[in-house]
Amino acid sequence: MNTATQANRNVVTLVVQHKVRAQALAEYESWLKRTVSAARHQPGHLDVNVIRPDDGGRHFTTVVRFADASLLQAWVNSAERQALVSQVLPLLEDGDHTQVHDDPEFWFTPPSTSAAQPPRWKQALLTYLVICPMTMVIPQLLAPLFARYPQLGGPITGNLIVNLFVILPVVFYIMPWVTRRCANWLRG
């Protein structure tokens, strides 16, 4: 196993769920900006996504990715994060709920332990329906770049660049969004 593959296997995800008191939404948004900024400065931090509620909702989900479990644990245990959690607790209805995911099937992990994992065929079909169009569109979008800079369009570098532009949006944006939209079908 090469180093890049091993590094990808070490990535862990912290999912933080908060139900904000109605009167505290503006204050929570301010706290959230400070917290996201603090997390971004931590060693091993890779990415953070905030899933805001639909109109009128108060459930926020923050997804934070770290390079490995020890770096995530250092952030979770840090005095800085503990102080941030103490600040936010009065703004919440149900407290600070966190889960750590280190499995590649995180997209399909049910929100509660009593829920069943979606059937594999549904996971595969949904993944196919997301990735297939990306693998057809992205090379077309990158064709002008490869035409202008032929050294980037070689068999290895071209594939690496195309894969980067397919994988990153799929992992960080598209699959989380699609799985939320298809949750009833996945679990039905």
PDB file of C-alpha atoms in Angstrom:
ATOM      1  CA  MET A   1       0.000   0.000   0.000  1.00  0.00           C
ATOM      2  CA  ASN A   2       1.461   3.349  -0.990  1.00  0.00           C
ATOM      3  CA  THR A   3       1.770   6.312   1.361  1.00  0.00           C
ATOM      4  CA  ALA A   4      -1.104   8.273  -0.211  1.00  0.00           C
ATOM      5  CA  THR A   5      -3.485   5.330   0.138  1.00  0.00           C
ATOM      6  CA  GLN A   6      -2.433   4.833   3.754  1.00  0.00           C
ATOM      7  CA  ALA A   7      -2.917   8.554   4.447  1.00  0.00           C
ATOM      8  CA  ASN A   8      -6.447   8.432   2.978  1.00  0.00           C
ATOM      9  CA  ARG A   9      -7.281   5.446   5.199  1.00  0.00           C
ATOM     10  CA  ASN A  10      -6.261   7.446   8.284  1.00  0.00           C
ATOM     11  CA  VAL A  11      -8.662  10.334   7.590  1.00  0.00           C
ATOM     12  CA  VAL A  12     -11.295  10.674  10.296  1.00  0.00           C
ATOM     13  CA  THR A  13     -14.461  12.739  10.359  1.00  0.00           C
ATOM     14  CA  LEU A  14     -15.997  14.479  13.344  1.00  0.00           C
ATOM     15  CA  VAL A  15     -19.716  15.153  12.978  1.00  0.00           C
ATOM     16  CA  VAL A  16     -21.127  17.734  15.388  1.00  0.00           C
ATOM     17  CA  GLN A  17     -24.890  18.164  15.657  1.00  0.00           C
ATOM     18  CA  HIS A  18     -26.587  21.055  17.407  1.00  0.00           C
ATOM     19  CA  LYS A  19     -30.200  22.089  17.835  1.00  0.00           C
ATOM     20  CA  VAL A  20     -30.040  25.829  18.427  1.00  0.00           C
ATOM     21  CA  ARG A  21     -32.554  27.709  20.558  1.00  0.00           C
ATOM     22  CA  ALA A  22     -34.732  29.897  18.318  1.00  0.00           C
ATOM     23  CA  GLN A  23     -33.712  33.135  20.025  1.00  0.00           C
ATOM     24  CA  ALA A  24     -29.987  32.264  19.814  1.00  0.00           C
ATOM     25  CA  LEU A  25     -29.558  31.699  16.043  1.00  0.00           C
ATOM     26  CA  ALA A  26     -27.596  34.910  15.374  1.00  0.00           C
ATOM     27  CA  GLU A  27     -25.326  34.340  18.366  1.00  0.00           C
ATOM     28  CA  TYR A  28     -24.828  30.712  17.301  1.00  0.00           C
ATOM     29  CA  GLU A  29     -23.793  31.784  13.779  1.00  0.00           C
ATOM     30  CA  SER A  30     -21.166  34.075  15.315  1.00  0.00           C
ATOM     31  CA  TRP A  31     -19.913  31.256  17.551  1.00  0.00           C
ATOM     32  CA  LEU A  32     -19.860  28.888  14.570  1.00  0.00           C
ATOM     33  CA  LYS A  33     -17.610  31.237  12.551  1.00  0.00           C
ATOM     34  CA  ARG A  34     -15.125  31.432  15.444  1.00  0.00           C
ATOM     35  CA  THR A  35     -15.178  27.654  15.896  1.00  0.00           C
ATOM     36  CA  VAL A  36     -14.706  26.865  12.195  1.00  0.00           C
ATOM     37  CA  SER A  37     -11.793  29.309  12.072  1.00  0.00           C
ATOM     38  CA  ALA A  38     -10.216  27.725  15.158  1.00  0.00           C
ATOM     39  CA  ALA A  39     -10.590  24.207  13.712  1.00  0.00           C
ATOM     40  CA  ARG A  40      -8.972  25.263  10.424  1.00  0.00           C
ATOM     41  CA  HIS A  41      -5.821  26.272  12.305  1.00  0.00           C
ATOM     42  CA  GLN A  42      -5.389  22.886  13.994  1.00  0.00           C
ATOM     43  CA  PRO A  43      -2.615  20.483  12.924  1.00  0.00           C
ATOM     44  CA  GLY A  44      -3.993  17.834  10.598  1.00  0.00           C
ATOM     45  CA  HIS A  45      -7.181  19.733   9.739  1.00  0.00           C
ATOM     46  CA  LEU A  46      -8.307  18.893   6.184  1.00  0.00           C
ATOM     47  CA  ASP A  47     -11.772  20.314   5.698  1.00  0.00           C
ATOM     48  CA  VAL A  48     -14.891  21.600   7.401  1.00  0.00           C
ATOM     49  CA  ASN A  49     -18.449  21.755   6.058  1.00  0.00           C
ATOM     50  CA  VAL A  50     -21.414  23.303   7.818  1.00  0.00           C
ATOM     51  CA  ILE A  51     -24.831  21.975   6.870  1.00  0.00           C
ATOM     52  CA  ARG A  52     -27.291  24.678   7.806  1.00  0.00           C
ATOM     53  CA  PRO A  53     -30.968  23.927   8.394  1.00  0.00           C
ATOM     54  CA  ASP A  54     -33.637  24.493   5.769  1.00  0.00           C
ATOM     55  CA  ASP A  55     -35.768  27.620   6.138  1.00  0.00           C
ATOM     56  CA  GLY A  56     -36.948  27.962   9.695  1.00  0.00           C
ATOM     57  CA  GLY A  57     -34.975  24.968  10.965  1.00  0.00           C
ATOM     58  CA  ARG A  58     -32.594  25.007  13.891  1.00  0.00           C
ATOM     59  CA  HIS A  59     -30.575  21.789  13.398  1.00  0.00           C
ATOM     60  CA  PHE A  60     -26.966  22.427  12.362  1.00  0.00           C
ATOM     61  CA  THR A  61     -24.496  19.717  11.369  1.00  0.00           C
ATOM     62  CA  THR A  62     -20.792  20.477  11.146  1.00  0.00           C
ATOM     63  CA  VAL A  63     -18.497  17.941   9.472  1.00  0.00           C
ATOM     64  CA  VAL A  64     -14.781  18.305  10.255  1.00  0.00           C
ATOM     65  CA  ARG A  65     -12.120  16.090   8.674  1.00  0.00           C
ATOM     66  CA  PHE A  66      -8.655  15.472  10.109  1.00  0.00           C
ATOM     67  CA  ALA A  67      -5.642  13.632   8.694  1.00  0.00           C
ATOM     68  CA  ASP A  68      -5.732  11.026  11.472  1.00  0.00           C
ATOM     69  CA  ALA A  69      -7.453  10.112  14.704  1.00  0.00           C
ATOM     70  CA  SER A  70      -4.720  11.364  17.041  1.00  0.00           C
ATOM     71  CA  LEU A  71      -4.811  14.853  15.503  1.00  0.00           C
ATOM     72  CA  LEU A  72      -8.608  14.920  15.724  1.00  0.00           C
ATOM     73  CA  GLN A  73      -8.477  13.756  19.331  1.00  0.00           C
ATOM     74  CA  ALA A  74      -5.952  16.487  20.145  1.00  0.00           C
ATOM     75  CA  TRP A  75      -8.427  19.079  18.801  1.00  0.00           C
ATOM     76  CA  VAL A  76     -11.398  17.513  20.633  1.00  0.00           C
ATOM     77  CA  ASN A  77      -9.457  17.454  23.917  1.00  0.00           C
ATOM     78  CA  SER A  78      -7.886  20.898  23.502  1.00  0.00           C
ATOM     79  CA  ALA A  79      -8.622  23.644  26.005  1.00  0.00           C
ATOM     80  CA  GLU A  80      -9.605  25.881  23.076  1.00  0.00           C
ATOM     81  CA  ARG A  81     -12.366  23.517  21.896  1.00  0.00           C
ATOM     82  CA  GLN A  82     -13.519  22.854  25.460  1.00  0.00           C
ATOM     83  CA  ALA A  83     -13.910  26.615  25.966  1.00  0.00           C
ATOM     84  CA  LEU A  84     -15.844  26.921  22.689  1.00  0.00           C
ATOM     85  CA  VAL A  85     -18.182  24.085  23.714  1.00  0.00           C
ATOM     86  CA  SER A  86     -18.771  25.740  27.095  1.00  0.00           C
ATOM     87  CA  GLN A  87     -19.671  28.980  25.306  1.00  0.00           C
ATOM     88  CA  VAL A  88     -22.183  27.304  22.983  1.00  0.00           C
ATOM     89  CA  LEU A  89     -24.028  25.073  25.464  1.00  0.00           C
ATOM     90  CA  PRO A  90     -26.385  27.846  26.680  1.00  0.00           C
ATOM     91  CA  LEU A  91     -27.386  28.437  23.034  1.00  0.00           C
ATOM     92  CA  LEU A  92     -28.429  24.799  22.460  1.00  0.00           C
ATOM     93  CA  GLU A  93     -31.525  22.798  23.309  1.00  0.00           C
ATOM     94  CA  ASP A  94     -29.982  19.320  23.436  1.00  0.00           C
ATOM     95  CA  GLY A  95     -26.287  19.876  24.091  1.00  0.00           C
ATOM     96  CA  ASP A  96     -23.211  19.143  21.970  1.00  0.00           C
ATOM     97  CA  HIS A  97     -23.579  15.826  20.096  1.00  0.00           C
ATOM     98  CA  THR A  98     -20.480  14.462  18.383  1.00  0.00           C
ATOM     99  CA  GLN A  99     -19.680  11.323  16.423  1.00  0.00           C
ATOM    100  CA  VAL A 100     -16.369  10.207  14.951  1.00  0.00           C
ATOM    101  CA  HIS A 101     -16.371   8.297  11.662  1.00  0.00           C
ATOM    102  CA  ASP A 102     -13.311   6.569  10.285  1.00  0.00           C
ATOM    103  CA  ASP A 103     -15.057   4.336   7.759  1.00  0.00           C
ATOM    104  CA  PRO A 104     -15.158   4.932   3.992  1.00  0.00           C
ATOM    105  CA  GLU A 105     -18.930   4.332   4.025  1.00  0.00           C
ATOM    106  CA  PHE A 106     -19.489   7.462   6.124  1.00  0.00           C
ATOM    107  CA  TRP A 107     -21.862   8.893   3.496  1.00  0.00           C
ATOM    108  CA  PHE A 108     -24.226   6.005   4.103  1.00  0.00           C
ATOM    109  CA  THR A 109     -23.931   5.775   7.887  1.00  0.00           C
ATOM    110  CA  PRO A 110     -27.370   6.026   9.477  1.00  0.00           C
ATOM    111  CA  PRO A 111     -27.845   8.959  11.856  1.00  0.00           C
ATOM    112  CA  SER A 112     -28.835   6.649  14.704  1.00  0.00           C
ATOM    113  CA  THR A 113     -27.472   3.293  15.721  1.00  0.00           C
ATOM    114  CA  SER A 114     -30.954   1.734  15.577  1.00  0.00           C
ATOM    115  CA  ALA A 115     -31.284   2.480  11.842  1.00  0.00           C
ATOM    116  CA  ALA A 116     -30.219  -0.164   9.358  1.00  0.00           C
ATOM    117  CA  GLN A 117     -27.421   0.377   6.850  1.00  0.00           C
ATOM    118  CA  PRO A 118     -28.842   0.954   3.341  1.00  0.00           C
ATOM    119  CA  PRO A 119     -28.593  -2.064   1.019  1.00  0.00           C
ATOM    120  CA  ARG A 120     -25.267  -2.240  -0.824  1.00  0.00           C
ATOM    121  CA  TRP A 121     -26.970  -2.109  -4.211  1.00  0.00           C
ATOM    122  CA  LYS A 122     -28.545   1.258  -3.313  1.00  0.00           C
ATOM    123  CA  GLN A 123     -25.174   2.578  -2.128  1.00  0.00           C
ATOM    124  CA  ALA A 124     -23.535   1.399  -5.354  1.00  0.00           C
ATOM    125  CA  LEU A 125     -26.295   2.796  -7.585  1.00  0.00           C
ATOM    126  CA  LEU A 126     -26.284   6.207  -5.915  1.00  0.00           C
ATOM    127  CA  THR A 127     -22.484   6.396  -6.067  1.00  0.00           C
ATOM    128  CA  TYR A 128     -22.564   5.404  -9.751  1.00  0.00           C
ATOM    129  CA  LEU A 129     -25.217   8.023 -10.545  1.00  0.00           C
ATOM    130  CA  VAL A 130     -23.058  10.726  -8.959  1.00  0.00           C
ATOM    131  CA  ILE A 131     -19.638   9.714 -10.260  1.00  0.00           C
ATOM    132  CA  CYS A 132     -20.586   8.691 -13.807  1.00  0.00           C
ATOM    133  CA  PRO A 133     -21.730  12.162 -14.953  1.00  0.00           C
ATOM    134  CA  MET A 134     -18.714  13.734 -13.259  1.00  0.00           C
ATOM    135  CA  THR A 135     -16.331  11.484 -15.197  1.00  0.00           C
ATOM    136  CA  MET A 136     -18.008  12.535 -18.440  1.00  0.00           C
ATOM    137  CA  VAL A 137     -18.244  16.278 -17.749  1.00  0.00           C
ATOM    138  CA  ILE A 138     -14.941  17.049 -16.007  1.00  0.00           C
ATOM    139  CA  PRO A 139     -12.641  15.845 -18.835  1.00  0.00           C
ATOM    140  CA  GLN A 140     -14.616  18.037 -21.255  1.00  0.00           C
ATOM    141  CA  LEU A 141     -14.278  21.031 -18.961  1.00  0.00           C
ATOM    142  CA  LEU A 142     -10.538  20.459 -18.581  1.00  0.00           C
ATOM    143  CA  ALA A 143      -9.924  19.879 -22.318  1.00  0.00           C
ATOM    144  CA  PRO A 144      -9.091  23.573 -22.998  1.00  0.00           C
ATOM    145  CA  LEU A 145      -6.537  23.527 -20.171  1.00  0.00           C
ATOM    146  CA  PHE A 146      -4.926  20.368 -21.548  1.00  0.00           C
ATOM    147  CA  ALA A 147      -4.915  21.844 -25.060  1.00  0.00           C
ATOM    148  CA  ARG A 148      -3.150  24.977 -23.837  1.00  0.00           C
ATOM    149  CA  TYR A 149      -0.714  23.079 -21.595  1.00  0.00           C
ATOM    150  CA  PRO A 150      -0.156  19.672 -23.263  1.00  0.00           C
ATOM    151  CA  GLN A 151       2.266  18.537 -20.527  1.00  0.00           C
ATOM    152  CA  LEU A 152      -0.687  18.517 -18.091  1.00  0.00           C
ATOM    153  CA  GLY A 153      -2.809  16.356 -20.388  1.00  0.00           C
ATOM    154  CA  GLY A 154      -0.502  13.348 -20.495  1.00  0.00           C
ATOM    155  CA  PRO A 155      -1.847   9.904 -19.575  1.00  0.00           C
ATOM    156  CA  ILE A 156      -0.710  10.088 -15.954  1.00  0.00           C
ATOM    157  CA  THR A 157      -0.889  13.800 -15.139  1.00  0.00           C
ATOM    158  CA  GLY A 158      -4.149  14.206 -17.059  1.00  0.00           C
ATOM    159  CA  ASN A 159      -5.778  11.350 -15.147  1.00  0.00           C
ATOM    160  CA  LEU A 160      -4.491  12.660 -11.831  1.00  0.00           C
ATOM    161  CA  ILE A 161      -5.903  16.123 -12.523  1.00  0.00           C
ATOM    162  CA  VAL A 162      -9.256  14.793 -13.778  1.00  0.00           C
ATOM    163  CA  ASN A 163      -9.561  12.475 -10.761  1.00  0.00           C
ATOM    164  CA  LEU A 164      -8.800  15.363  -8.412  1.00  0.00           C
ATOM    165  CA  PHE A 165     -11.608  17.441  -9.945  1.00  0.00           C
ATOM    166  CA  VAL A 166     -13.993  14.481  -9.729  1.00  0.00           C
ATOM    167  CA  ILE A 167     -13.154  13.145  -6.273  1.00  0.00           C
ATOM    168  CA  LEU A 168     -12.920  16.335  -4.217  1.00  0.00           C
ATOM    169  CA  PRO A 169     -16.367  17.731  -5.089  1.00  0.00           C
ATOM    170  CA  VAL A 170     -17.936  14.272  -4.844  1.00  0.00           C
ATOM    171  CA  VAL A 171     -16.508  13.529  -1.390  1.00  0.00           C
ATOM    172  CA  PHE A 172     -16.892  16.946   0.205  1.00  0.00           C
ATOM    173  CA  TYR A 173     -20.020  18.364  -1.409  1.00  0.00           C
ATOM    174  CA  ILE A 174     -22.015  16.223  -3.821  1.00  0.00           C
ATOM    175  CA  MET A 175     -22.339  12.879  -1.976  1.00  0.00           C
ATOM    176  CA  PRO A 176     -23.238  14.445   1.384  1.00  0.00           C
ATOM    177  CA  TRP A 177     -25.892  16.553  -0.365  1.00  0.00           C
ATOM    178  CA  VAL A 178     -27.233  13.657  -2.479  1.00  0.00           C
ATOM    179  CA  THR A 179     -27.409  11.220   0.439  1.00  0.00           C
ATOM    180  CA  ARG A 180     -29.397  13.762   2.481  1.00  0.00           C
ATOM    181  CA  ARG A 181     -31.816  14.250  -0.435  1.00  0.00           C
ATOM    182  CA  CYS A 182     -32.125  10.483  -1.026  1.00  0.00           C
ATOM    183  CA  ALA A 183     -32.272   9.435   2.630  1.00  0.00           C
ATOM    184  CA  ASN A 184     -35.839   8.124   2.433  1.00  0.00           C
ATOM    185  CA  TRP A 185     -35.067   6.027  -0.629  1.00  0.00           C
ATOM    186  CA  LEU A 186     -31.782   4.729   0.808  1.00  0.00           C
ATOM    187  CA  ARG A 187     -33.420   3.600   4.044  1.00  0.00           C
ATOM    188  CA  GLY A 188     -36.810   2.644   2.566  1.00  0.00           C
TER     189      GLY A 188
END
